[in-house]
Coordinates of N, CA, C and O in Angstrom, one line a residue:
M1 N 3.7 24.5 -16.1 CA 3.7 23.1 -15.7 C 2.4 23.3 -15.7 O 2.2 23.8 -14.2
V2 N 1.1 22.0 -16.0 CA 0.0 20.8 -15.2 C 0.4 20.7 -13.6 O 0.4 19.6 -14.0
W3 N -0.3 20.8 -12.3 CA -0.5 20.2 -11.9 C -0.8 18.6 -11.9 O -2.3 19.0 -12.3
K4 N 0.4 17.7 -11.5 CA -0.6 15.9 -11.7 C -1.2 15.5 -11.5 O 0.1 14.2 -11.0
P5 N -1.5 14.5 -9.8 CA -1.5 13.8 -8.7 C -0.8 12.5 -9.5 O -1.8 12.4 -10.3
H6 N -0.3 11.3 -8.6 CA -0.3 10.1 -9.3 C -1.2 9.9 -8.3 O -1.3 9.5 -6.8
V7 N -2.0 8.6 -8.8 CA -3.2 8.5 -8.4 C -2.3 6.7 -8.5 O -2.1 5.6 -8.5
T8 N -2.3 6.1 -6.9 CA -2.3 4.7 -6.4 C -3.7 4.0 -5.1 O -4.2 5.5 -5.0
V9 N -2.5 3.0 -5.0 CA -4.4 2.5 -4.3 C -3.3 1.2 -3.5 O -1.1 1.5 -4.0
A10 N -3.4 1.3 -2.3 CA -2.8 0.6 -1.5 C -4.1 -0.2 -0.2 O -4.5 -0.2 -0.5
A11 N -2.9 -1.6 -0.1 CA -3.5 -3.1 0.9 C -3.7 -2.5 2.0 O -2.1 -2.8 2.2
V12 N -4.0 -2.8 3.0 CA -4.1 -2.9 4.4 C -4.7 -3.9 5.3 O -5.3 -4.3 5.2
V13 N -3.8 -4.6 5.1 CA -4.1 -6.6 5.0 C -3.3 -6.4 7.0 O -1.9 -6.5 6.5
L14 N -4.4 -7.3 7.3 CA -3.9 -7.3 9.0 C -4.4 -8.8 8.9 O -5.7 -9.3 9.4
R15 N -3.7 -9.6 9.5 CA -3.7 -11.1 9.9 C -2.7 -11.6 11.6 O -2.0 -11.3 11.2
D16 N -3.9 -12.5 12.1 CA -2.7 -12.5 13.2 C -2.1 -11.6 13.9 O -0.8 -12.3 14.7
G17 N -2.1 -10.4 14.3 CA -2.2 -9.5 15.0 C -0.6 -8.7 14.1 O 0.0 -7.5 14.7
K18 N -0.1 -8.9 12.9 CA 0.2 -8.5 12.4 C -0.4 -8.0 10.6 O -0.9 -8.2 9.6
F19 N 0.6 -6.7 10.1 CA 0.1 -6.5 9.3 C 1.4 -6.5 8.0 O 1.6 -7.0 7.9
L20 N 0.9 -6.8 6.9 CA 1.0 -7.2 5.2 C 1.9 -5.5 4.6 O 1.3 -5.2 4.1
L21 N 3.3 -6.5 4.8 CA 4.2 -5.1 4.1 C 4.9 -5.5 3.2 O 5.2 -6.9 2.9
V22 N 5.5 -4.3 2.2 CA 6.4 -5.3 2.0 C 8.2 -4.6 1.3 O 7.8 -2.9 2.0
E23 N 8.7 -4.8 1.8 CA 10.0 -4.6 2.1 C 10.5 -4.0 0.0 O 10.6 -5.1 -0.4
E24 N 10.8 -2.1 -0.7 CA 11.4 -2.6 -1.4 C 12.5 -2.1 -1.7 O 12.9 -1.2 -1.0
E25 N 13.3 -1.6 -3.0 CA 14.4 -1.1 -2.7 C 13.8 0.3 -3.8 O 12.7 0.6 -4.5
T26 N 14.5 1.1 -3.1 CA 14.4 2.9 -3.9 C 15.6 3.8 -3.9 O 16.7 2.9 -3.5
E27 N 15.4 4.6 -3.9 CA 16.3 5.4 -5.1 C 17.5 6.5 -3.3 O 18.3 6.1 -3.3
S28 N 16.4 5.2 -2.3 CA 17.3 6.0 -0.9 C 17.9 4.9 -0.3 O 17.7 4.8 1.6
G29 N 17.5 3.0 -0.7 CA 17.9 2.4 0.2 C 16.4 1.7 0.7 O 15.3 2.0 -0.1
L30 N 16.5 0.2 1.1 CA 15.4 -0.5 1.8 C 14.4 -0.1 2.5 O 14.8 1.0 3.4
A31 N 13.2 0.3 1.3 CA 12.0 0.9 2.6 C 11.1 -0.4 2.7 O 10.8 -1.7 2.3
F32 N 9.5 0.5 3.8 CA 8.3 -0.9 4.0 C 7.4 0.1 3.3 O 7.9 1.2 2.7
N33 N 6.7 -0.9 2.5 CA 5.5 0.9 2.3 C 4.4 -0.6 2.3 O 4.6 -2.1 2.5
Q34 N 2.6 -0.7 2.2 CA 2.0 -1.9 2.1 C 2.4 -1.9 0.4 O 3.1 -1.3 -0.5
P35 N 1.5 -3.2 -0.2 CA 1.3 -3.5 -1.3 C 0.9 -2.2 -1.8 O -0.3 -2.0 -1.3
A36 N 1.5 -1.6 -2.8 CA -0.1 -0.5 -3.5 C 1.0 -0.1 -4.9 O 2.1 -0.4 -4.7
G37 N 0.3 0.0 -5.7 CA 1.3 0.9 -7.0 C 0.2 2.3 -7.6 O -0.3 1.9 -6.9
H38 N 0.6 2.2 -8.6 CA 0.0 3.3 -9.3 C -1.7 2.9 -10.4 O -1.8 1.3 -10.8
L39 N -2.1 3.3 -10.3 CA -3.8 2.7 -11.2 C -2.8 3.2 -12.9 O -3.0 4.2 -12.6
E40 N -3.5 2.0 -13.4 CA -3.1 2.6 -14.6 C -4.5 2.7 -15.9 O -6.0 2.4 -14.9
E41 N -4.1 3.2 -16.9 CA -5.5 3.7 -17.8 C -6.7 2.5 -17.6 O -6.2 1.3 -17.9
G42 N -8.0 3.0 -17.8 CA -9.4 2.1 -18.1 C -8.8 1.3 -17.1 O -10.1 0.4 -16.4
E43 N -8.4 1.2 -15.1 CA -8.4 -0.5 -14.5 C -9.5 0.5 -13.8 O -8.9 2.0 -13.0
S44 N -10.6 0.0 -12.4 CA -10.6 0.7 -11.6 C -10.5 1.2 -10.2 O -8.4 0.0 -10.2
L45 N -10.5 1.1 -8.9 CA -9.4 1.4 -8.0 C -9.6 -0.3 -7.5 O -8.6 -0.6 -7.1
V46 N -10.5 -1.1 -7.9 CA -10.6 -2.1 -7.0 C -10.1 -3.6 -7.2 O -9.2 -3.6 -7.2
D47 N -9.7 -2.7 -8.7 CA -9.1 -4.2 -9.9 C -7.0 -3.2 -9.4 O -6.8 -4.9 -10.1
A48 N -7.1 -1.8 -9.5 CA -5.6 -2.2 -9.4 C -5.3 -2.0 -7.9 O -4.1 -2.7 -8.1
V49 N -5.9 -2.4 -7.1 CA -5.4 -3.0 -5.4 C -5.6 -4.2 -5.4 O -4.4 -5.1 -5.3
V50 N -6.0 -5.1 -5.9 CA -6.2 -6.5 -6.1 C -4.7 -6.9 -6.9 O -3.9 -7.7 -7.0
R51 N -4.8 -5.5 -8.6 CA -3.3 -6.5 -9.1 C -1.6 -5.9 -8.4 O -1.2 -7.0 -8.3
E52 N -1.8 -5.5 -7.5 CA -0.8 -4.2 -7.2 C -0.5 -5.5 -6.1 O 0.5 -5.3 -5.4
A53 N -1.2 -5.7 -5.1 CA -1.4 -6.5 -3.8 C -0.5 -8.0 -4.9 O 0.5 -8.8 -4.0
L54 N -0.9 -8.3 -5.4 CA -0.8 -9.7 -6.2 C 0.7 -9.4 -7.1 O 1.3 -11.1 -7.1
E55 N 0.6 -9.3 -7.1 CA 2.5 -8.0 -8.4 C 3.4 -8.4 -6.7 O 4.5 -9.1 -7.7
E56 N 3.4 -7.8 -6.2 CA 3.5 -7.3 -4.6 C 4.1 -8.5 -4.0 O 5.2 -8.5 -3.1
T57 N 3.2 -9.1 -3.6 CA 3.0 -9.8 -2.5 C 2.4 -11.3 -2.7 O 3.1 -12.9 -2.3
A58 N 2.0 -11.8 -4.0 CA 2.3 -13.1 -4.1 C 0.4 -13.7 -4.1 O 0.6 -14.8 -3.8
Y59 N -0.3 -12.7 -3.1 CA -1.4 -12.6 -1.7 C -2.0 -12.4 -2.4 O -2.5 -11.6 -3.8
H60 N -3.3 -12.9 -3.2 CA -4.7 -12.8 -3.6 C -5.5 -11.5 -2.3 O -5.9 -12.4 -1.7
F61 N -5.2 -10.5 -2.9 CA -6.1 -9.9 -1.9 C -7.6 -8.8 -2.2 O -8.0 -9.4 -3.7
V62 N -9.1 -9.3 -1.5 CA -10.3 -9.8 -1.9 C -10.4 -7.9 -1.0 O -10.5 -8.1 0.4
P63 N -10.3 -6.7 -1.6 CA -11.0 -5.1 -0.5 C -12.3 -6.1 0.2 O -12.8 -6.5 -0.6
T64 N -12.6 -5.6 1.6 CA -13.5 -5.5 1.3 C -14.3 -4.1 1.9 O -15.1 -3.4 1.8
H65 N -13.1 -3.2 1.6 CA -14.7 -1.3 2.2 C -12.8 -0.3 2.2 O -11.5 -1.1 1.8
L66 N -13.1 0.6 1.8 CA -11.6 1.4 1.6 C -11.8 2.0 3.1 O -12.8 2.2 4.3
V67 N -10.5 2.1 3.2 CA -9.7 2.2 4.5 C -10.2 4.4 4.6 O -10.4 5.1 4.9
G68 N -9.5 4.7 3.4 CA -10.0 6.2 3.7 C -9.0 6.4 1.2 O -8.4 6.7 0.9
V69 N -9.5 7.9 1.6 CA -8.2 8.5 0.6 C -7.3 9.5 1.4 O -8.1 10.8 1.5
Y70 N -6.1 9.5 1.3 CA -5.1 10.6 1.4 C -4.2 11.5 0.6 O -3.4 11.2 -0.7
N71 N -4.0 12.0 0.1 CA -2.7 13.0 -0.2 C -1.7 13.6 0.4 O -2.0 14.0 1.7
W72 N -1.0 13.3 -0.3 CA 0.2 12.9 0.2 C 1.4 13.9 -1.1 O 1.4 13.2 -2.1
K73 N 1.9 15.5 -0.3 CA 3.3 15.7 -1.4 C 4.8 15.1 -0.9 O 5.2 15.9 0.0
H74 N 5.4 14.8 -1.7 CA 6.4 14.5 -1.3 C 7.5 15.3 -0.7 O 7.3 16.8 -1.3
P75 N 8.6 15.4 0.3 CA 9.2 16.6 0.7 C 10.6 16.7 0.1 O 11.1 18.4 -0.3
D76 N 10.1 16.5 -1.0 CA 12.3 15.9 -1.3 C 11.9 16.6 -3.4 O 12.8 16.4 -4.0
K77 N 10.7 16.4 -3.4 CA 10.1 16.4 -5.0 C 8.9 17.1 -5.5 O 8.2 16.7 -5.3
D78 N 9.3 17.8 -5.9 CA 8.9 19.5 -6.0 C 7.5 18.4 -7.2 O 6.3 18.8 -7.0
D79 N 7.6 17.7 -7.6 CA 6.5 17.2 -8.9 C 5.3 16.5 -9.0 O 5.0 15.4 -9.0
K80 N 5.6 15.4 -7.2 CA 5.0 14.8 -6.1 C 4.4 14.4 -5.5 O 4.8 14.8 -4.7
T81 N 3.0 14.5 -6.2 CA 2.0 14.4 -5.5 C 1.1 13.2 -5.1 O 1.2 13.0 -6.5
Y82 N 0.5 12.7 -4.0 CA 0.6 11.4 -4.8 C -0.9 11.0 -4.1 O -1.0 11.6 -2.3
L83 N -2.4 10.8 -4.4 CA -3.3 10.6 -4.0 C -3.1 9.5 -4.0 O -3.9 8.2 -4.9
R84 N -4.0 9.2 -3.5 CA -4.0 7.1 -2.6 C -5.1 6.9 -2.2 O -5.7 7.0 -0.9
F85 N -4.9 6.0 -2.4 CA -6.8 5.1 -2.2 C -6.1 3.9 -0.9 O -6.0 2.8 -1.9
A86 N -7.0 3.7 -0.1 CA -6.2 3.1 0.6 C -7.8 1.6 1.0 O -8.3 2.0 1.7
F87 N -7.6 -0.1 0.6 CA -8.5 -0.9 0.8 C -7.4 -1.7 2.4 O -6.8 -1.9 1.1
A88 N -8.9 -1.5 2.6 CA -8.7 -3.2 4.0 C -9.9 -4.6 3.0 O -10.4 -4.3 2.4
G89 N -8.6 -5.3 3.9 CA -9.7 -6.9 2.9 C -8.7 -8.2 3.5 O -8.2 -8.3 4.4
E90 N -9.0 -8.9 2.6 CA -8.9 -10.1 3.6 C -8.1 -11.0 2.0 O -8.0 -10.7 1.1
L91 N -6.6 -11.5 2.6 CA -6.6 -12.9 1.3 C -6.8 -14.5 0.6 O -7.4 -14.3 2.4
R92 N -7.3 -14.8 -0.4 CA -8.0 -15.8 -0.3 C -6.7 -16.4 -1.9 O -7.6 -16.6 -2.6
G93 N -5.3 -17.4 -1.4 CA -4.6 -17.6 -1.6 C -4.0 -16.6 -1.5 O -2.7 -15.7 -2.0
F94 N -2.6 -18.0 -2.3 CA -1.1 -17.2 -2.4 C -1.1 -18.6 -3.3 O -0.7 -19.6 -3.4
E95 N 0.3 -17.5 -4.2 CA 1.1 -18.5 -5.2 C 2.8 -18.2 -5.7 O 3.6 -17.3 -5.1
A96 N 2.9 -20.0 -4.4 CA 4.5 -19.3 -3.6 C 5.4 -19.2 -4.9 O 6.4 -19.0 -4.3
E97 N 5.0 -19.4 -6.4 CA 6.2 -20.1 -7.5 C 6.3 -18.7 -8.4 O 7.2 -18.4 -9.2
R98 N 5.4 -17.8 -7.9 CA 5.1 -16.7 -8.7 C 6.6 -15.1 -8.9 O 6.6 -14.9 -7.2
E99 N 6.9 -14.4 -9.1 CA 8.0 -13.3 -8.7 C 7.5 -12.4 -9.1 O 6.3 -12.3 -9.4
L100 N 7.5 -11.6 -7.4 CA 7.2 -10.1 -7.7 C 7.8 -9.6 -8.7 O 8.9 -9.4 -8.9
D101 N 7.3 -8.6 -8.4 CA 7.8 -7.1 -8.8 C 9.1 -6.7 -8.8 O 9.6 -7.1 -7.8
D102 N 9.4 -6.2 -10.7 CA 11.0 -5.6 -10.6 C 11.4 -4.5 -9.0 O 10.3 -3.9 -8.3
G103 N 12.0 -4.9 -8.0 CA 12.4 -3.6 -6.7 C 12.1 -3.9 -5.8 O 11.9 -3.3 -4.4
I104 N 11.1 -5.4 -5.8 CA 10.6 -5.8 -4.3 C 11.7 -6.9 -4.2 O 11.4 -7.9 -4.4
V105 N 11.4 -6.8 -2.5 CA 12.9 -7.9 -2.2 C 11.6 -9.0 -1.3 O 12.5 -10.5 -1.5
A106 N 10.8 -9.1 -0.7 CA 10.2 -10.0 0.0 C 8.3 -9.0 0.6 O 8.1 -7.9 0.6
A107 N 7.8 -9.5 1.2 CA 6.2 -9.1 1.6 C 6.9 -10.1 3.0 O 8.2 -10.9 3.5
R108 N 6.5 -9.1 4.1 CA 7.1 -8.6 5.7 C 5.9 -8.8 5.7 O 4.6 -8.2 5.7
W109 N 5.7 -9.3 7.1 CA 4.6 -9.3 8.6 C 5.0 -8.6 9.3 O 6.1 -9.3 9.9
L110 N 4.6 -7.4 9.9 CA 4.9 -7.4 11.0 C 4.1 -6.3 12.5 O 3.2 -5.9 11.8
T111 N 4.1 -6.4 13.3 CA 2.9 -6.0 13.7 C 3.2 -4.5 14.5 O 4.3 -4.3 13.5
L112 N 2.6 -4.1 15.4 CA 2.8 -2.8 14.8 C 3.2 -1.5 15.3 O 4.3 -0.8 15.2
D113 N 4.3 -2.4 16.7 CA 5.2 -1.8 17.4 C 6.4 -1.6 16.6 O 7.3 -1.1 16.2
E114 N 6.6 -2.8 15.7 CA 7.4 -2.9 14.5 C 7.8 -2.1 13.3 O 8.3 -2.0 13.0
I115 N 6.7 -2.1 13.3 CA 6.5 -0.8 12.6 C 6.0 1.0 12.7 O 7.3 1.7 11.8
R116 N 6.1 1.1 13.9 CA 6.3 1.6 14.3 C 7.7 2.1 14.6 O 7.8 3.7 14.8
A117 N 8.0 1.3 15.0 CA 10.1 0.7 15.7 C 10.6 1.6 14.1 O 12.0 1.6 14.3
T118 N 9.8 0.9 12.6 CA 10.8 1.1 12.1 C 10.4 2.1 10.8 O 10.5 2.5 9.4
Q119 N 10.0 2.8 11.1 CA 8.5 4.0 10.3 C 10.0 4.5 9.8 O 10.0 5.6 9.1
A120 N 11.7 5.2 9.8 CA 12.6 5.6 9.2 C 12.8 4.8 7.8 O 13.2 5.9 7.0
R121 N 12.4 3.8 7.9 CA 12.6 3.2 6.9 C 11.0 3.1 5.7 O 11.2 2.7 5.5
H122 N 10.5 3.7 6.7 CA 8.4 3.9 5.5 C 9.1 4.6 4.2 O 9.3 5.5 3.9
R123 N 8.6 4.4 3.0 CA 8.5 4.6 2.3 C 7.8 6.4 1.6 O 8.6 7.2 1.3
S124 N 6.6 6.4 2.8 CA 6.4 7.8 3.2 C 4.9 7.4 4.2 O 5.5 6.3 4.9
P125 N 4.5 8.9 4.7 CA 4.1 8.8 6.0 C 3.0 7.7 6.0 O 1.6 7.5 7.0
L126 N 1.8 8.0 5.0 CA 1.0 7.2 4.6 C 0.1 5.6 5.0 O -0.6 5.4 6.2
I127 N 2.1 5.0 5.8 CA 1.5 4.0 5.9 C 1.1 3.4 7.3 O 0.3 3.3 7.5
L128 N 1.6 4.2 8.2 CA 1.3 4.7 9.0 C 0.4 5.1 9.9 O -0.7 4.4 10.2
R129 N -0.6 5.6 8.7 CA -1.6 6.6 9.0 C -2.7 5.9 8.4 O -3.9 5.8 8.9
C130 N -2.3 5.1 7.5 CA -3.7 4.2 7.2 C -4.2 2.7 8.1 O -4.7 2.9 8.1
I131 N -2.7 2.5 8.7 CA -3.0 0.9 9.7 C -3.5 2.6 10.5 O -4.6 1.2 11.0
E132 N -3.4 3.2 10.8 CA -3.7 3.4 12.2 C -5.5 3.9 12.1 O -6.6 3.5 13.1
D133 N -5.5 5.1 10.7 CA -7.0 4.7 10.4 C -8.0 3.9 9.9 O -9.0 3.6 10.9
M134 N -7.3 2.3 10.4 CA -8.3 1.2 9.8 C -8.7 0.7 10.7 O -9.5 -0.1 11.0
L135 N -6.9 0.3 12.0 CA -7.8 0.2 13.3 C -8.5 0.3 13.8 O -9.2 0.9 15.0
A136 N -8.6 2.2 14.0 CA -9.8 3.1 14.0 C -10.7 2.8 14.2 O -12.1 3.8 13.8
G137 N -11.2 2.2 12.9 CA -12.7 1.5 12.7 C -13.1 2.6 11.1 O -14.5 2.2 10.8
K138 N -11.9 3.6 10.2 CA -12.2 3.9 9.5 C -12.8 3.6 8.2 O -12.2 2.3 7.7
R139 N -14.6 3.1 7.4 CA -14.2 2.2 6.6 C -15.7 2.5 5.7 O -16.8 3.3 6.2
Y140 N -15.7 3.0 4.8 CA -16.1 3.4 3.8 C -16.7 1.7 2.6 O -15.3 0.8 2.7
P141 N -17.8 1.8 1.9 CA -18.1 0.4 1.1 C -17.4 1.1 -0.9 O -16.9 1.7 -0.4
L142 N -17.0 -0.3 -1.6 CA -16.4 -0.4 -2.3 C -17.2 0.8 -3.4 O -16.7 0.9 -4.2
D143 N -18.6 0.8 -3.3 CA -19.0 1.3 -4.1 C -19.6 2.9 -3.6 O -19.4 3.6 -4.4
L144 N -18.3 3.5 -2.9 CA -18.5 5.1 -2.5 C -18.0 5.9 -3.7 O -18.9 6.5 -3.6

């Protein structure tokens, strides 16, 4: 078998002391994640994170910098390794009538304490790690 990581993007958004997450249906039940998803063929990483944020939250996300690149192997799925590109940015508009992607229950705004308290419901440990890296000042230019 050929090893092939799943390339994903995630939006890390902080506004008024709260972070934007999505609550979504998973095979393990309801879970929290950043607005995130898979890179599509022919798409740039920046375009992918803008698209995923809109599809999952109805917010228009404008990336300002890359927070980091993360490699995570799912502990219960031998064939699932994720290469995540996390971007921080701003929101510039909201489409209140927009239907969210299948499986997305709602966009949620949580404080850092609330995020830490709900770790058992995180889709992956990368959620908190990306937030902590952003808060620590990690930032790389989009043209990296």
